[in-house]
């Protein structure tokens, strides 16, 4: 049994938590069909967090994947699958987002929780009026005890205004709502010194006290998923946003969703990045510069 650090213990007392789940964790890779068992477990974990008295925000991918499946298009990355045009992708996200919400509403409803949908683009943060409006809406929903389900507005997001991945989006949401914890559920256990799939000597890092250049360069290795858009690099961008905004962040494997309550119970699971609030951190300026950095 791992000994837990005082930083892990502190996770028991978090008040407002953003949880991000990726497309690959929500669908069966072979068929592209929704994984209802996983979704049900996720919802149950989140409802339990609510019952502990925490505010909960879910950032869920899977709109495009669900739309592809609805339209009988092969799942991304599977044999015989075709790349979608921008218009097809936008159409699939419109179809799939509604499906996704339908399932979430049904599952959260079983535990008497109310959900709300928030779709964002880069403009939601960069444009002052949009940002203030979105921030106010989040605040009101929190006040009402509702669980916001957030995604990028892929139906209208093109290169110029897209955030591009939900790791980054979830950290932006954490900053906007003043969350004190962000949990990124991924298809990897956390941060390694190198890509563990290619380097057997790669070491697991369970805690990052400060996000130095050394750690950021470890994030260059990507995950194996074909479905989502987030590799480890986007998780490092998320870590920068979250920790500078005053939130701790944990990357954990989504293959076992009980990891969510185990993290909240202070267990040594995944990689914990400690918050270092930076009062000079300017979220809109950082987000505006994202594409320029990504290239
Ligand atoms: N917003 C995309 C979707 O819902 C996924 C983006 C991501 O996985 O990072 O399909």
mmCIF file of C-alpha atoms and ligand atoms in Angstrom:
data_model
loop_
_atom_site.group_PDB
_atom_site.id
_atom_site.type_symbol
_atom_site.label_atom_id
_atom_site.label_comp_id
_atom_site.label_asym_id
_atom_site.label_seq_id
_atom_site.Cartn_x
_atom_site.Cartn_y
_atom_site.Cartn_z
ATOM 1 C CA UNK A 1 0.000 0.000 0.000
ATOM 2 C CA UNK A 2 1.393 3.378 -1.024
ATOM 3 C CA UNK A 3 1.921 5.956 1.653
ATOM 4 C CA UNK A 4 -0.081 9.057 0.885
ATOM 5 C CA UNK A 5 1.435 12.510 0.970
ATOM 6 C CA UNK A 6 -0.155 15.448 2.756
ATOM 7 C CA UNK A 7 -0.920 16.865 -0.692
ATOM 8 C CA UNK A 8 -2.919 13.732 -1.475
ATOM 9 C CA UNK A 9 -4.718 14.005 1.845
ATOM 10 C CA UNK A 10 -5.650 17.579 0.932
ATOM 11 C CA UNK A 11 -7.618 16.302 -2.086
ATOM 12 C CA UNK A 12 -10.258 15.086 0.378
ATOM 13 C CA UNK A 13 -11.196 18.671 1.094
ATOM 14 C CA UNK A 14 -11.671 19.968 -2.444
ATOM 15 C CA UNK A 15 -14.827 21.965 -3.014
ATOM 16 C CA UNK A 16 -15.185 22.382 -6.771
ATOM 17 C CA UNK A 17 -13.976 19.684 -9.147
ATOM 18 C CA UNK A 18 -13.846 19.534 -12.951
ATOM 19 C CA UNK A 19 -13.662 16.017 -14.426
ATOM 20 C CA UNK A 20 -12.679 15.499 -18.053
ATOM 21 C CA UNK A 21 -13.330 12.290 -19.970
ATOM 22 C CA UNK A 22 -12.216 11.613 -23.548
ATOM 23 C CA UNK A 23 -14.006 10.039 -26.503
ATOM 24 C CA UNK A 24 -11.957 6.828 -26.358
ATOM 25 C CA UNK A 25 -13.219 6.216 -22.809
ATOM 26 C CA UNK A 26 -16.858 6.572 -23.808
ATOM 27 C CA UNK A 27 -17.089 4.285 -26.800
ATOM 28 C CA UNK A 28 -16.246 0.728 -27.782
ATOM 29 C CA UNK A 29 -13.236 1.042 -30.058
ATOM 30 C CA UNK A 30 -14.210 -1.879 -32.331
ATOM 31 C CA UNK A 31 -17.743 -0.745 -33.107
ATOM 32 C CA UNK A 32 -17.808 2.938 -32.178
ATOM 33 C CA UNK A 33 -20.953 2.308 -30.112
ATOM 34 C CA UNK A 34 -21.377 4.167 -26.803
ATOM 35 C CA UNK A 35 -20.029 2.318 -23.771
ATOM 36 C CA UNK A 36 -23.085 2.629 -21.534
ATOM 37 C CA UNK A 37 -21.494 0.693 -18.684
ATOM 38 C CA UNK A 38 -18.574 3.131 -18.500
ATOM 39 C CA UNK A 39 -20.878 6.134 -18.837
ATOM 40 C CA UNK A 40 -23.083 4.819 -16.054
ATOM 41 C CA UNK A 41 -20.070 4.329 -13.772
ATOM 42 C CA UNK A 42 -18.799 7.800 -14.555
ATOM 43 C CA UNK A 43 -22.149 9.374 -13.741
ATOM 44 C CA UNK A 44 -22.440 7.405 -10.502
ATOM 45 C CA UNK A 45 -18.987 8.590 -9.406
ATOM 46 C CA UNK A 46 -19.869 12.213 -10.187
ATOM 47 C CA UNK A 47 -23.196 11.993 -8.365
ATOM 48 C CA UNK A 48 -21.396 10.581 -5.353
ATOM 49 C CA UNK A 49 -19.032 13.569 -5.415
ATOM 50 C CA UNK A 50 -22.107 15.818 -5.398
ATOM 51 C CA UNK A 51 -23.379 13.919 -2.366
ATOM 52 C CA UNK A 52 -20.071 14.586 -0.629
ATOM 53 C CA UNK A 53 -20.890 18.280 -1.009
ATOM 54 C CA UNK A 54 -18.602 19.055 -3.931
ATOM 55 C CA UNK A 55 -19.534 21.168 -6.940
ATOM 56 C CA UNK A 56 -19.022 19.036 -10.042
ATOM 57 C CA UNK A 57 -18.460 20.013 -13.661
ATOM 58 C CA UNK A 58 -18.066 17.382 -16.382
ATOM 59 C CA UNK A 59 -16.118 18.092 -19.573
ATOM 60 C CA UNK A 60 -17.082 15.330 -21.953
ATOM 61 C CA UNK A 61 -15.803 14.594 -25.434
ATOM 62 C CA UNK A 62 -17.485 12.108 -27.678
ATOM 63 C CA UNK A 63 -19.831 14.266 -29.732
ATOM 64 C CA UNK A 64 -18.156 13.637 -33.071
ATOM 65 C CA UNK A 65 -17.624 9.957 -32.232
ATOM 66 C CA UNK A 66 -21.307 9.556 -31.286
ATOM 67 C CA UNK A 67 -22.386 11.355 -34.467
ATOM 68 C CA UNK A 68 -20.205 9.106 -36.622
ATOM 69 C CA UNK A 69 -21.753 6.094 -34.974
ATOM 70 C CA UNK A 70 -25.296 7.397 -35.422
ATOM 71 C CA UNK A 71 -24.641 7.932 -39.127
ATOM 72 C CA UNK A 72 -23.103 4.440 -39.454
ATOM 73 C CA UNK A 73 -19.668 5.811 -40.289
ATOM 74 C CA UNK A 74 -16.764 3.637 -39.118
ATOM 75 C CA UNK A 75 -15.092 4.823 -35.876
ATOM 76 C CA UNK A 76 -12.030 7.019 -36.329
ATOM 77 C CA UNK A 77 -8.836 4.989 -36.503
ATOM 78 C CA UNK A 78 -10.604 1.660 -37.128
ATOM 79 C CA UNK A 79 -10.032 -0.426 -40.273
ATOM 80 C CA UNK A 80 -11.727 1.109 -43.317
ATOM 81 C CA UNK A 81 -12.602 4.366 -41.577
ATOM 82 C CA UNK A 82 -12.470 7.549 -43.626
ATOM 83 C CA UNK A 83 -11.372 11.012 -42.584
ATOM 84 C CA UNK A 84 -14.308 13.377 -42.331
ATOM 85 C CA UNK A 85 -14.456 16.719 -44.122
ATOM 86 C CA UNK A 86 -14.838 19.756 -41.880
ATOM 87 C CA UNK A 87 -18.537 20.010 -42.778
ATOM 88 C CA UNK A 88 -19.105 16.309 -42.013
ATOM 89 C CA UNK A 89 -17.307 16.635 -38.704
ATOM 90 C CA UNK A 90 -19.419 19.637 -37.774
ATOM 91 C CA UNK A 91 -22.589 17.800 -38.768
ATOM 92 C CA UNK A 92 -21.538 14.689 -36.802
ATOM 93 C CA UNK A 93 -20.854 16.785 -33.719
ATOM 94 C CA UNK A 94 -24.308 18.384 -33.996
ATOM 95 C CA UNK A 95 -25.914 14.948 -34.195
ATOM 96 C CA UNK A 96 -23.685 13.362 -31.559
ATOM 97 C CA UNK A 97 -23.784 16.163 -28.979
ATOM 98 C CA UNK A 98 -27.557 15.866 -28.718
ATOM 99 C CA UNK A 99 -27.239 12.097 -28.337
ATOM 100 C CA UNK A 100 -24.582 12.470 -25.700
ATOM 101 C CA UNK A 101 -26.700 14.872 -23.660
ATOM 102 C CA UNK A 102 -29.714 12.621 -23.988
ATOM 103 C CA UNK A 103 -27.733 9.771 -22.407
ATOM 104 C CA UNK A 104 -26.170 11.977 -19.714
ATOM 105 C CA UNK A 105 -29.520 13.477 -18.772
ATOM 106 C CA UNK A 106 -31.052 10.050 -18.458
ATOM 107 C CA UNK A 107 -28.195 8.682 -16.323
ATOM 108 C CA UNK A 108 -27.825 11.742 -14.082
ATOM 109 C CA UNK A 109 -31.610 11.830 -13.750
ATOM 110 C CA UNK A 110 -31.524 8.349 -12.226
ATOM 111 C CA UNK A 111 -29.595 9.884 -9.312
ATOM 112 C CA UNK A 112 -31.821 12.955 -9.188
ATOM 113 C CA UNK A 113 -29.180 15.288 -10.561
ATOM 114 C CA UNK A 114 -29.884 18.061 -13.043
ATOM 115 C CA UNK A 115 -27.485 18.698 -15.901
ATOM 116 C CA UNK A 116 -26.933 21.651 -18.219
ATOM 117 C CA UNK A 117 -25.103 21.823 -21.528
ATOM 118 C CA UNK A 118 -22.403 24.417 -22.160
ATOM 119 C CA UNK A 119 -20.641 24.519 -25.530
ATOM 120 C CA UNK A 120 -17.631 26.767 -25.930
ATOM 121 C CA UNK A 121 -15.115 27.993 -28.489
ATOM 122 C CA UNK A 122 -11.936 30.011 -28.145
ATOM 123 C CA UNK A 123 -14.078 33.137 -28.539
ATOM 124 C CA UNK A 124 -15.908 32.288 -25.336
ATOM 125 C CA UNK A 125 -12.702 33.100 -23.473
ATOM 126 C CA UNK A 126 -10.984 35.642 -25.691
ATOM 127 C CA UNK A 127 -14.026 37.889 -26.205
ATOM 128 C CA UNK A 128 -14.660 39.868 -23.016
ATOM 129 C CA UNK A 129 -18.437 39.922 -23.228
ATOM 130 C CA UNK A 130 -18.668 36.210 -24.057
ATOM 131 C CA UNK A 131 -16.309 35.341 -21.213
ATOM 132 C CA UNK A 132 -18.230 37.360 -18.642
ATOM 133 C CA UNK A 133 -21.513 35.822 -19.795
ATOM 134 C CA UNK A 134 -20.158 32.274 -19.704
ATOM 135 C CA UNK A 135 -18.567 32.848 -16.287
ATOM 136 C CA UNK A 136 -21.859 34.186 -14.928
ATOM 137 C CA UNK A 137 -23.755 31.226 -16.337
ATOM 138 C CA UNK A 138 -21.353 28.767 -14.707
ATOM 139 C CA UNK A 139 -21.656 30.636 -11.407
ATOM 140 C CA UNK A 140 -25.444 30.540 -11.539
ATOM 141 C CA UNK A 141 -25.503 26.839 -12.389
ATOM 142 C CA UNK A 142 -23.189 26.118 -9.449
ATOM 143 C CA UNK A 143 -25.496 28.156 -7.239
ATOM 144 C CA UNK A 144 -28.452 26.087 -8.485
ATOM 145 C CA UNK A 145 -26.619 22.821 -7.757
ATOM 146 C CA UNK A 146 -26.710 21.794 -11.416
ATOM 147 C CA UNK A 147 -23.952 19.720 -13.064
ATOM 148 C CA UNK A 148 -22.730 21.471 -16.237
ATOM 149 C CA UNK A 149 -21.691 19.144 -19.060
ATOM 150 C CA UNK A 150 -19.208 21.018 -21.233
ATOM 151 C CA UNK A 151 -17.792 20.388 -24.688
ATOM 152 C CA UNK A 152 -16.239 22.410 -27.450
ATOM 153 C CA UNK A 153 -18.840 23.770 -29.847
ATOM 154 C CA UNK A 154 -17.481 21.641 -32.688
ATOM 155 C CA UNK A 155 -20.427 22.531 -34.913
ATOM 156 C CA UNK A 156 -19.131 26.049 -35.390
ATOM 157 C CA UNK A 157 -15.477 25.712 -34.379
ATOM 158 C CA UNK A 158 -13.067 26.013 -37.281
ATOM 159 C CA UNK A 159 -9.288 26.382 -36.984
ATOM 160 C CA UNK A 160 -9.407 30.108 -36.192
ATOM 161 C CA UNK A 161 -11.703 29.787 -33.193
ATOM 162 C CA UNK A 162 -11.172 26.246 -32.001
ATOM 163 C CA UNK A 163 -9.552 25.313 -28.719
ATOM 164 C CA UNK A 164 -8.900 21.987 -30.417
ATOM 165 C CA UNK A 165 -8.866 19.494 -27.563
ATOM 166 C CA UNK A 166 -10.784 18.903 -24.373
ATOM 167 C CA UNK A 167 -7.739 18.617 -22.094
ATOM 168 C CA UNK A 168 -7.102 22.300 -22.670
ATOM 169 C CA UNK A 169 -10.821 23.079 -22.575
ATOM 170 C CA UNK A 170 -11.236 21.399 -19.200
ATOM 171 C CA UNK A 171 -8.399 23.444 -17.687
ATOM 172 C CA UNK A 172 -9.945 26.617 -19.103
ATOM 173 C CA UNK A 173 -13.239 25.627 -17.495
ATOM 174 C CA UNK A 174 -11.446 24.957 -14.194
ATOM 175 C CA UNK A 175 -9.979 28.469 -14.363
ATOM 176 C CA UNK A 176 -13.333 30.045 -15.225
ATOM 177 C CA UNK A 177 -15.264 28.389 -12.417
ATOM 178 C CA UNK A 178 -12.502 28.785 -9.820
ATOM 179 C CA UNK A 179 -12.180 25.004 -9.379
ATOM 180 C CA UNK A 180 -9.667 23.701 -6.858
ATOM 181 C CA UNK A 181 -9.198 20.342 -8.611
ATOM 182 C CA UNK A 182 -9.155 19.122 -12.213
ATOM 183 C CA UNK A 183 -9.190 15.379 -12.911
ATOM 184 C CA UNK A 184 -8.155 14.383 -16.439
ATOM 185 C CA UNK A 185 -9.257 10.847 -17.199
ATOM 186 C CA UNK A 186 -7.131 9.391 -19.931
ATOM 187 C CA UNK A 187 -5.957 6.136 -21.501
ATOM 188 C CA UNK A 188 -2.636 6.460 -19.672
ATOM 189 C CA UNK A 189 -1.888 6.149 -15.931
ATOM 190 C CA UNK A 190 -0.262 9.566 -15.721
ATOM 191 C CA UNK A 191 3.042 11.239 -16.561
ATOM 192 C CA UNK A 192 6.126 9.165 -17.309
ATOM 193 C CA UNK A 193 9.698 10.287 -17.831
ATOM 194 C CA UNK A 194 9.361 8.957 -21.408
ATOM 195 C CA UNK A 195 6.761 7.189 -23.557
ATOM 196 C CA UNK A 196 6.186 3.885 -21.668
ATOM 197 C CA UNK A 197 4.961 2.155 -24.829
ATOM 198 C CA UNK A 198 8.331 2.577 -26.531
ATOM 199 C CA UNK A 199 10.704 2.860 -23.584
ATOM 200 C CA UNK A 200 10.472 0.088 -20.954
ATOM 201 C CA UNK A 201 12.721 2.141 -18.639
ATOM 202 C CA UNK A 202 10.252 5.049 -18.534
ATOM 203 C CA UNK A 203 9.519 5.912 -14.905
ATOM 204 C CA UNK A 204 6.169 6.905 -13.515
ATOM 205 C CA UNK A 205 5.920 10.300 -11.812
ATOM 206 C CA UNK A 206 3.293 10.403 -9.072
ATOM 207 C CA UNK A 207 3.654 14.050 -8.087
ATOM 208 C CA UNK A 208 4.817 17.209 -9.839
ATOM 209 C CA UNK A 209 5.486 19.932 -7.301
ATOM 210 C CA UNK A 210 6.342 22.549 -9.869
ATOM 211 C CA UNK A 211 5.842 22.445 -13.618
ATOM 212 C CA UNK A 212 9.388 23.010 -14.835
ATOM 213 C CA UNK A 213 10.621 22.851 -18.445
ATOM 214 C CA UNK A 214 11.904 19.354 -17.687
ATOM 215 C CA UNK A 215 8.382 18.100 -16.979
ATOM 216 C CA UNK A 216 6.911 19.990 -19.906
ATOM 217 C CA UNK A 217 9.319 18.228 -22.281
ATOM 218 C CA UNK A 218 8.267 14.835 -20.866
ATOM 219 C CA UNK A 219 4.798 15.648 -22.105
ATOM 220 C CA UNK A 220 5.917 15.506 -25.719
ATOM 221 C CA UNK A 221 5.133 11.792 -25.879
ATOM 222 C CA UNK A 222 1.624 11.109 -27.085
ATOM 223 C CA UNK A 223 -1.026 8.603 -25.960
ATOM 224 C CA UNK A 224 -2.025 5.625 -28.057
ATOM 225 C CA UNK A 225 -5.610 6.652 -28.572
ATOM 226 C CA UNK A 226 -6.920 7.074 -32.111
ATOM 227 C CA UNK A 227 -10.200 8.614 -31.110
ATOM 228 C CA UNK A 228 -9.624 11.764 -29.088
ATOM 229 C CA UNK A 229 -7.326 14.645 -29.828
ATOM 230 C CA UNK A 230 -5.429 14.907 -26.548
ATOM 231 C CA UNK A 231 -1.937 13.478 -26.166
ATOM 232 C CA UNK A 232 0.344 14.124 -23.192
ATOM 233 C CA UNK A 233 1.325 17.454 -24.725
ATOM 234 C CA UNK A 234 -2.177 18.875 -24.374
ATOM 235 C CA UNK A 235 -2.222 17.564 -20.795
ATOM 236 C CA UNK A 236 0.861 19.655 -20.048
ATOM 237 C CA UNK A 237 -0.883 22.733 -21.484
ATOM 238 C CA UNK A 238 -3.850 21.884 -19.271
ATOM 239 C CA UNK A 239 -1.514 21.510 -16.276
ATOM 240 C CA UNK A 240 -0.093 24.980 -16.909
ATOM 241 C CA UNK A 241 -3.520 26.593 -17.084
ATOM 242 C CA UNK A 242 -4.937 24.694 -14.106
ATOM 243 C CA UNK A 243 -1.986 25.098 -11.729
ATOM 244 C CA UNK A 244 -1.488 28.800 -12.578
ATOM 245 C CA UNK A 245 -5.204 29.346 -11.955
ATOM 246 C CA UNK A 246 -4.938 27.796 -8.511
ATOM 247 C CA UNK A 247 -6.234 24.263 -9.152
ATOM 248 C CA UNK A 248 -4.457 20.991 -8.472
ATOM 249 C CA UNK A 249 -4.643 18.598 -11.403
ATOM 250 C CA UNK A 250 -4.577 14.795 -11.512
ATOM 251 C CA UNK A 251 -4.073 12.706 -14.648
ATOM 252 C CA UNK A 252 -5.504 9.240 -14.119
ATOM 253 C CA UNK A 253 -6.434 6.190 -16.145
ATOM 254 C CA UNK A 254 -10.080 5.963 -17.159
ATOM 255 C CA UNK A 255 -9.945 2.164 -17.463
ATOM 256 C CA UNK A 256 -11.076 2.013 -13.822
ATOM 257 C CA UNK A 257 -13.501 4.810 -13.009
ATOM 258 C CA UNK A 258 -13.382 4.041 -9.299
ATOM 259 C CA UNK A 259 -10.111 5.987 -9.610
ATOM 260 C CA UNK A 260 -12.272 9.107 -9.321
ATOM 261 C CA UNK A 261 -13.397 8.477 -5.738
ATOM 262 C CA UNK A 262 -10.057 6.973 -4.823
ATOM 263 C CA UNK A 263 -8.355 10.207 -5.875
ATOM 264 C CA UNK A 264 -10.823 12.194 -3.794
ATOM 265 C CA UNK A 265 -10.134 9.800 -0.902
ATOM 266 C CA UNK A 266 -6.463 10.811 -1.061
ATOM 267 C CA UNK A 267 -5.119 7.598 -2.587
ATOM 268 C CA UNK A 268 -1.874 7.699 -4.558
ATOM 269 C CA UNK A 269 -3.406 7.328 -8.012
ATOM 270 C CA UNK A 270 -2.237 8.961 -11.233
ATOM 271 C CA UNK A 271 0.005 12.011 -11.399
ATOM 272 C CA UNK A 272 -0.794 14.953 -9.145
ATOM 273 C CA UNK A 273 0.282 18.427 -10.299
ATOM 274 C CA UNK A 274 0.256 20.897 -7.441
ATOM 275 C CA UNK A 275 -1.379 24.297 -7.858
ATOM 276 C CA UNK A 276 0.825 27.377 -7.943
ATOM 277 C CA UNK A 277 -1.562 30.244 -8.318
ATOM 278 C CA UNK A 278 -0.045 32.994 -10.428
ATOM 279 C CA UNK A 279 -1.910 36.287 -9.970
ATOM 280 C CA UNK A 280 -0.313 37.551 -13.191
ATOM 281 C CA UNK A 281 -1.748 34.683 -15.262
ATOM 282 C CA UNK A 282 -3.963 36.148 -17.977
ATOM 283 C CA UNK A 283 -6.312 33.394 -19.225
ATOM 284 C CA UNK A 284 -7.665 35.211 -22.337
ATOM 285 C CA UNK A 285 -4.156 36.169 -23.486
ATOM 286 C CA UNK A 286 -2.875 32.623 -22.883
ATOM 287 C CA UNK A 287 -5.811 31.075 -24.777
ATOM 288 C CA UNK A 288 -5.468 33.578 -27.626
ATOM 289 C CA UNK A 289 -1.844 32.489 -28.045
ATOM 290 C CA UNK A 290 -2.581 28.755 -28.050
ATOM 291 C CA UNK A 291 -2.826 28.160 -31.805
ATOM 292 C CA UNK A 292 0.156 30.294 -32.499
ATOM 293 C CA UNK A 293 2.130 28.009 -30.182
ATOM 294 C CA UNK A 294 0.633 24.786 -31.528
ATOM 295 C CA UNK A 295 1.383 25.911 -35.130
HETATM 296 N N1 LIG B 1 -14.874 17.972 -28.812
HETATM 297 C C1 LIG B 1 -14.603 16.720 -29.446
HETATM 298 C C2 LIG B 1 -15.853 15.822 -29.398
HETATM 299 O O1 LIG B 1 -16.687 15.976 -28.547
HETATM 300 C C3 LIG B 1 -13.479 15.949 -28.821
HETATM 301 C C4 LIG B 1 -12.226 16.715 -28.509
HETATM 302 C C5 LIG B 1 -11.256 15.890 -27.675
HETATM 303 O O2 LIG B 1 -11.453 14.680 -27.524
HETATM 304 O O3 LIG B 1 -10.278 16.430 -27.173
HETATM 305 O O4 LIG B 1 -16.006 14.945 -30.178
#
